[in-house]
Tab-separated table of C-alpha atoms and ligand atoms in Angstrom:
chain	number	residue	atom	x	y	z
A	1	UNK	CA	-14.278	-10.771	-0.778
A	2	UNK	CA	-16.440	-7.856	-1.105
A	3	UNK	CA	-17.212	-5.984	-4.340
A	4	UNK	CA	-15.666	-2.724	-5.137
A	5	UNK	CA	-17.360	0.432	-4.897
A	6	UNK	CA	-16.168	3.643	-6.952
A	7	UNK	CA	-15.635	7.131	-4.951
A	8	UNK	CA	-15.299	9.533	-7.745
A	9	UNK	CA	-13.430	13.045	-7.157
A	10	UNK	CA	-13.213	15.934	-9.317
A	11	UNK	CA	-9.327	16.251	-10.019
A	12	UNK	CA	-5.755	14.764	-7.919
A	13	UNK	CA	-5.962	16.996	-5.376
A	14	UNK	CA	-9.721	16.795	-3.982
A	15	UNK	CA	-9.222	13.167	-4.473
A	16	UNK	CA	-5.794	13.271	-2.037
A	17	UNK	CA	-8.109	15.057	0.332
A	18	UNK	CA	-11.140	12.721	0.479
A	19	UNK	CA	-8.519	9.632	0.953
A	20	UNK	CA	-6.585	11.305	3.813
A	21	UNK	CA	-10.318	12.522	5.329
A	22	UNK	CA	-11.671	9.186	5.147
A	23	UNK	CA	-8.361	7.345	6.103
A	24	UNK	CA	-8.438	9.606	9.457
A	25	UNK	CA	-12.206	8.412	10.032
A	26	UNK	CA	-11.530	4.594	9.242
A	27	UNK	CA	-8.397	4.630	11.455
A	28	UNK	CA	-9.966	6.527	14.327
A	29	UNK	CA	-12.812	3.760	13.844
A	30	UNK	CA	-10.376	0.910	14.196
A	31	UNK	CA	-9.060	2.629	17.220
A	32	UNK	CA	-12.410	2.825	18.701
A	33	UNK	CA	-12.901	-0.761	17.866
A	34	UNK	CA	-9.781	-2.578	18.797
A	35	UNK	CA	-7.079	-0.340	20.117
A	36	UNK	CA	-4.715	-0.326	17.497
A	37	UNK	CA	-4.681	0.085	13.715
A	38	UNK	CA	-2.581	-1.247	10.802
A	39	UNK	CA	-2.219	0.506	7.388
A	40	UNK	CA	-0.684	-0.398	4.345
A	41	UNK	CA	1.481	2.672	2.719
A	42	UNK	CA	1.683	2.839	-1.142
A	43	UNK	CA	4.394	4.756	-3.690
A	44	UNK	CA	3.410	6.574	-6.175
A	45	UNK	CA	1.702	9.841	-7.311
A	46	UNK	CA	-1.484	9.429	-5.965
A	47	UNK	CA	-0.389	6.967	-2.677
A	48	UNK	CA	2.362	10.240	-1.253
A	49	UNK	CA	-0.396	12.784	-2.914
A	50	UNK	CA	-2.845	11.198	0.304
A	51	UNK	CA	-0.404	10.926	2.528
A	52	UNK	CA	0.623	14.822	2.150
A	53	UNK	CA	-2.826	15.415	2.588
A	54	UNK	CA	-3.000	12.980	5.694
A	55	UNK	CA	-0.936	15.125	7.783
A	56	UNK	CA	-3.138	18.013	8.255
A	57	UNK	CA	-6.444	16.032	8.328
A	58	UNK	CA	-4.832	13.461	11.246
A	59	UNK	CA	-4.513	17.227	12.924
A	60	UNK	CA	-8.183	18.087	11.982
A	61	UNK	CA	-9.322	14.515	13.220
A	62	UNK	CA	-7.561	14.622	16.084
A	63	UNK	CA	-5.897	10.997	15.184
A	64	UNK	CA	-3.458	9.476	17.343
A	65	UNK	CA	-0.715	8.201	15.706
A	66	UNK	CA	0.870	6.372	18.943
A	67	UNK	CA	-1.480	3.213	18.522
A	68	UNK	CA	-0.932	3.124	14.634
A	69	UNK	CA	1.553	0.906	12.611
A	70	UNK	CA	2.152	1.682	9.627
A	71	UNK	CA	3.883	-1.235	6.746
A	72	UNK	CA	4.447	-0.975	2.904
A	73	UNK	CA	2.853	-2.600	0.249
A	74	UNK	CA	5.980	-2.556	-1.933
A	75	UNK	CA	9.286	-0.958	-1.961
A	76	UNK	CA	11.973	0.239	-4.484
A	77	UNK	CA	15.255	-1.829	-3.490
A	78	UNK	CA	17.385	1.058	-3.388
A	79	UNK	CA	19.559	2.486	-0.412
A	80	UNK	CA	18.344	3.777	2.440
A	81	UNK	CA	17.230	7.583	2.246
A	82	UNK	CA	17.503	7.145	-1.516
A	83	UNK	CA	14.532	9.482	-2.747
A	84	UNK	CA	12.923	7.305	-4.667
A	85	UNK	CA	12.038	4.761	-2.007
A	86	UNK	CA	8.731	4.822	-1.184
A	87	UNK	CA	10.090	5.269	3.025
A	88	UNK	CA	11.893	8.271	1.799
A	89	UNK	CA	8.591	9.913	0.041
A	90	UNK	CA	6.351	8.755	2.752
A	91	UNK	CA	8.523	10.595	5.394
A	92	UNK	CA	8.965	13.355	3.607
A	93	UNK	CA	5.272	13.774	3.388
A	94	UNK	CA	3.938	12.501	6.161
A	95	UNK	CA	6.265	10.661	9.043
A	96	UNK	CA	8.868	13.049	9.640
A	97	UNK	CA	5.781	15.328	10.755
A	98	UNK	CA	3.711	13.218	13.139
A	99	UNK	CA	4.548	11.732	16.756
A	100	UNK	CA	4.069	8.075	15.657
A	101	UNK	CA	6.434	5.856	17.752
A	102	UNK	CA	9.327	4.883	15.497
A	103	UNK	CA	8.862	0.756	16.526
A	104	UNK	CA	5.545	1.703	14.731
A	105	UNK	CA	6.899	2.357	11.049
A	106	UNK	CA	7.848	-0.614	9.360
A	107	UNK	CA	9.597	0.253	6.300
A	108	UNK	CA	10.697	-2.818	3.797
A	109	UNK	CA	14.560	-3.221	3.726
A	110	UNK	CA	16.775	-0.952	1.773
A	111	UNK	CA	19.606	-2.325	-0.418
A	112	UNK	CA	22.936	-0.924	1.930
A	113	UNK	CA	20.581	-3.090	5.402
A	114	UNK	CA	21.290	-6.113	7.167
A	115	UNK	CA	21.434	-8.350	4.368
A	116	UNK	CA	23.001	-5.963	1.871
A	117	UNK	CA	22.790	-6.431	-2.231
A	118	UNK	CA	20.291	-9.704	-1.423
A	119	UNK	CA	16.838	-8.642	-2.684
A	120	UNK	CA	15.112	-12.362	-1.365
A	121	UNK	CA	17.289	-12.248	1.957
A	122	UNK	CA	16.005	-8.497	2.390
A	123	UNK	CA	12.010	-9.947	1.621
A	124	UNK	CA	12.514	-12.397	3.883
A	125	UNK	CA	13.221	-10.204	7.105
A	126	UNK	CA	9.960	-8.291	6.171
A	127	UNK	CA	7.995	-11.647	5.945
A	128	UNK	CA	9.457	-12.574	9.359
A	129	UNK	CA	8.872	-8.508	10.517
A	130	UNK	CA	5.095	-9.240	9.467
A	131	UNK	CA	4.523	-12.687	11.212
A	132	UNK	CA	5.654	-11.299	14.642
A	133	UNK	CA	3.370	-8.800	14.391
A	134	UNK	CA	0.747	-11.005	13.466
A	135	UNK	CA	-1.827	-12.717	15.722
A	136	UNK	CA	-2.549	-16.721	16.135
A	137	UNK	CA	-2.063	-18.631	12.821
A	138	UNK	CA	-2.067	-15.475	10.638
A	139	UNK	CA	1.119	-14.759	8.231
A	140	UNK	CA	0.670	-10.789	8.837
A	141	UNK	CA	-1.116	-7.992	10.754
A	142	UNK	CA	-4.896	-7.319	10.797
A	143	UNK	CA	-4.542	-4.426	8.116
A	144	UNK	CA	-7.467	-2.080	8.561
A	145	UNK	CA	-6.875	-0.330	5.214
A	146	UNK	CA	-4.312	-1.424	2.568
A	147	UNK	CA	-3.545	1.402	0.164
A	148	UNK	CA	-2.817	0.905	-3.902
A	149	UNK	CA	-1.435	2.775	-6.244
A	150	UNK	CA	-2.184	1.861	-9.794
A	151	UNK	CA	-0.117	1.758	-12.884
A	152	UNK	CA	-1.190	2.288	-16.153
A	153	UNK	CA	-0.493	-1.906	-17.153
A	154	UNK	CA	-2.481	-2.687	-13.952
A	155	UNK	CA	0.246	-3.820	-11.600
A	156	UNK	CA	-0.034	-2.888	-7.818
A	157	UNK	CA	2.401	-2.653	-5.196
A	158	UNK	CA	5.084	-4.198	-7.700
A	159	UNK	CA	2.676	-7.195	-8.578
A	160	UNK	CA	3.007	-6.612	-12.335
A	161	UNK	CA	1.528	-8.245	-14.785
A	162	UNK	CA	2.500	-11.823	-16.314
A	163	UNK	CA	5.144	-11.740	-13.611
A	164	UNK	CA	5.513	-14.939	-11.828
A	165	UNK	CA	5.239	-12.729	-8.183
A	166	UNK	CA	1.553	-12.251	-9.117
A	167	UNK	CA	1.305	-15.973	-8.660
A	168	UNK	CA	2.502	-16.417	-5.607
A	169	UNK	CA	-0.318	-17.784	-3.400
A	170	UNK	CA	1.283	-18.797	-0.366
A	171	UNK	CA	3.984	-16.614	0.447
A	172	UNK	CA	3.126	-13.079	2.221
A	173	UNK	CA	6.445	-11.123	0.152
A	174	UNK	CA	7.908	-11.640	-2.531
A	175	UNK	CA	11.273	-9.925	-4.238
A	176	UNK	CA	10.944	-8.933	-7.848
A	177	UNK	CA	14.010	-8.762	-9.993
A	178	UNK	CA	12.773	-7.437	-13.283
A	179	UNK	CA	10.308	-5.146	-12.397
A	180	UNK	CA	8.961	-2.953	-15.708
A	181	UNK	CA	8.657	0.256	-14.009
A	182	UNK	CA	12.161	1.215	-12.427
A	183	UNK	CA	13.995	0.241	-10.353
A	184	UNK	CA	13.865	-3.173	-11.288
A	185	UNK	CA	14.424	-4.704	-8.048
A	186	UNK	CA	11.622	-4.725	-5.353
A	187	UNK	CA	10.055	-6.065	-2.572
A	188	UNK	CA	6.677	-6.261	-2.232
A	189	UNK	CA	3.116	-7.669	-0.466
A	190	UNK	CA	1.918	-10.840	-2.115
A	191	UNK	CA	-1.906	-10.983	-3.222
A	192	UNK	CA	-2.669	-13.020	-0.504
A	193	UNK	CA	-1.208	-10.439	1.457
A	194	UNK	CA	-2.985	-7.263	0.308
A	195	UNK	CA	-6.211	-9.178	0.394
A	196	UNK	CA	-6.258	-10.503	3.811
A	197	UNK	CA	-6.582	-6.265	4.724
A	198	UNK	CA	-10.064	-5.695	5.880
A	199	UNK	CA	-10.108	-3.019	3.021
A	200	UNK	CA	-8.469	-2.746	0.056
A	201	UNK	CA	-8.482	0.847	-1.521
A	202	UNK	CA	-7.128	1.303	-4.850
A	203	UNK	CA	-6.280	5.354	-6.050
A	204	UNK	CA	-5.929	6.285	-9.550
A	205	UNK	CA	-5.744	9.888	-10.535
A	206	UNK	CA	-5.054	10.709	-14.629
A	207	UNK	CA	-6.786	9.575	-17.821
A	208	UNK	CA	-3.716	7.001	-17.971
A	209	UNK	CA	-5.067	5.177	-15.461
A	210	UNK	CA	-9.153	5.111	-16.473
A	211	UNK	CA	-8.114	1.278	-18.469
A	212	UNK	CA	-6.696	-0.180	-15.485
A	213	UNK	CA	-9.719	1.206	-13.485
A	214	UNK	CA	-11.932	-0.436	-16.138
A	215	UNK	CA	-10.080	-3.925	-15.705
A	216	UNK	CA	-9.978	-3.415	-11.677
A	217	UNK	CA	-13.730	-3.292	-11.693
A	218	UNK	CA	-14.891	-5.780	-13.816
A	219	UNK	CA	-12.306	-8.345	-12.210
A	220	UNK	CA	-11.299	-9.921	-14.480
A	221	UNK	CA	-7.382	-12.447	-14.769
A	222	UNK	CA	-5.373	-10.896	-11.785
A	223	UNK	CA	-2.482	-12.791	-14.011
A	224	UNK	CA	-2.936	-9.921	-17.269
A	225	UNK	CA	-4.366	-7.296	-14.412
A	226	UNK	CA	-3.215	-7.475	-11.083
A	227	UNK	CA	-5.762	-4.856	-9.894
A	228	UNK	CA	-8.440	-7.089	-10.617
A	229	UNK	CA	-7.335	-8.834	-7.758
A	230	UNK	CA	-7.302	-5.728	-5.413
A	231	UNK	CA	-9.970	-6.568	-3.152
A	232	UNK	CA	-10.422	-6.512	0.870
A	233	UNK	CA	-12.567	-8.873	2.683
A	234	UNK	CA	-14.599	-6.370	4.312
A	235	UNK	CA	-14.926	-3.349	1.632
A	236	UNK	CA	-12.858	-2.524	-1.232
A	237	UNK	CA	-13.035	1.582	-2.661
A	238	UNK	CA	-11.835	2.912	-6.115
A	239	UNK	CA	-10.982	6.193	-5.311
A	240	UNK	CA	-10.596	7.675	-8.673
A	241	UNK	CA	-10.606	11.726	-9.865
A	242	UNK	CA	-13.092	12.001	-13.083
A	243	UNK	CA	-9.795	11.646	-15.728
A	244	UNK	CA	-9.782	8.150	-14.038
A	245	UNK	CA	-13.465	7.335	-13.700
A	246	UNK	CA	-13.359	8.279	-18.151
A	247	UNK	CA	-13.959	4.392	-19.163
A	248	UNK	CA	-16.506	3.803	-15.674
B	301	LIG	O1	6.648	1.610	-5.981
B	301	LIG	C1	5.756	2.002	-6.745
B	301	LIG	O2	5.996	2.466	-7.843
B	301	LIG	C2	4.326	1.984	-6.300
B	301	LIG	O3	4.083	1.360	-5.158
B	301	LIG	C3	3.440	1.573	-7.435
B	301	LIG	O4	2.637	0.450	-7.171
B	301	LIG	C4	2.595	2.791	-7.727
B	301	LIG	O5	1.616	2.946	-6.694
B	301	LIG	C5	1.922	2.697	-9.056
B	301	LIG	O6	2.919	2.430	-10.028
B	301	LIG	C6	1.217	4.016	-9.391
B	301	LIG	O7	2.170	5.045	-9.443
B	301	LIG	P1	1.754	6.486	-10.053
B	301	LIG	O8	0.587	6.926	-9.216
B	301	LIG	O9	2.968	7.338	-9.877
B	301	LIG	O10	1.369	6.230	-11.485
């Protein structure tokens, strides 16, 4: 796994614009590279901040969005369309506005789909969504860049701390019931999961989040800080704005 590096901003919004610049560059370079590019979607006020930002710089970049799939780390188990699932934000921002083929977005079940009220029957689809997309032996895709919010106790995706889903070493989802931060039922990546991406970058904006920056770099129990366990195998970026970077 590789060690994090810091990429330090001066506020939210230049730091939404150096994600969505470099995301355009890294995707382009997986293009080059392979053909096709994977990337891993986040909620959250700094993860929709980038993707905002993403639309105009995939223009700038020239990116194109027919060869890219995009997943979720984690989503809200709400209905669909219901604003505050992550889809919902992410279209608003970003998909709804680019020609990316719709068998390219993968969005995690809503709570009125196929398997209705059943949170662990709805995480179960996605597992089975991410194996056929998979290659060989391998669970899920080949992300190219996985994308983290970060909360102020440390969780990502919904991997919160001291919950038994931050455990889970096998599995590549997992639903959460009693999730801190509302709603309380989600679905999201396992750590397995996010780390098999070849990067891993991790986006805190806000002097509320400069503790769980401090505990993502130094690594320490992914159990009491599930950041510390945010890491890619290729190359894993902290893309903080300087309220964030305070305890660096
Ligand atoms: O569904 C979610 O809530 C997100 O996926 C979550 O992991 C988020 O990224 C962090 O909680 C940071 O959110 P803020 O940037 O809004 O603090």
């Amino acid at each position: 796994m590789s060690e994090p590096e810091v990429v330090r901003r001066p506020d939210g919004g230049a730091l939404a614009d150096a994600i969505a610049d470099a995301l355009v560059e890294r995707t382009n370079a997986a293009l080059a590279e392979r053909g096709v590019a994977h990337l891993v979607l986040t909620g959250g006020g700094m993860g929709i901040a980038a993707l905002r930002s993403l639309r105009l710089a995939a223009e700038r970049g020239s990116l194109d969005w027919s060869r890219v799939h995009l997943w979720w780390g984690d989503e809200r188990f709400l209905p669909t369309k219901d604003a505050e699932r992550n889809e919902t934000q992410a279209c608003e921002a970003l998909i709804d506005h680019i020609g990316i083929p719709s068998d390219h977005v993968h969005p995690m079940p809503a709570s009125d789909g196929m398997d209705g009220d059943h949170v662990e029957h709805a995480a179960t689809r996605y597992k089975r969504e991410l194996t056929r997309a998979a290659h060989g032996e391998a669970s899920v895709p080949d992300f190219d860049v996985c994308l983290l919010g970060v909360g102020p106790d440390a969780h990502v995706a919904s991997l919160f701390p001291g919950l038994p889903e931050v455990r889970e070493d096998e599995a590549s989802v997992a639903a959460v019931r009693n999730s801190p931060k509302p709603p309380p039922r989600r679905i999201t990546l396992t750590m397995p999961a996010l780390r098999s991406a070849r990067e891993v970058w991790v986006l805190a904006s806000g002097e509320g989040k400069a503790e769980p920056v401090r505990l993502g770099l130094a690594g320490g129990s992914t159990d009491e800080a599930p950041v510390a366990g945010a890491r890619g195998r290729e190359r894993t970026l902290f893309w903080v704005d300087e309220a964030a970077a305070a305890r660096i």
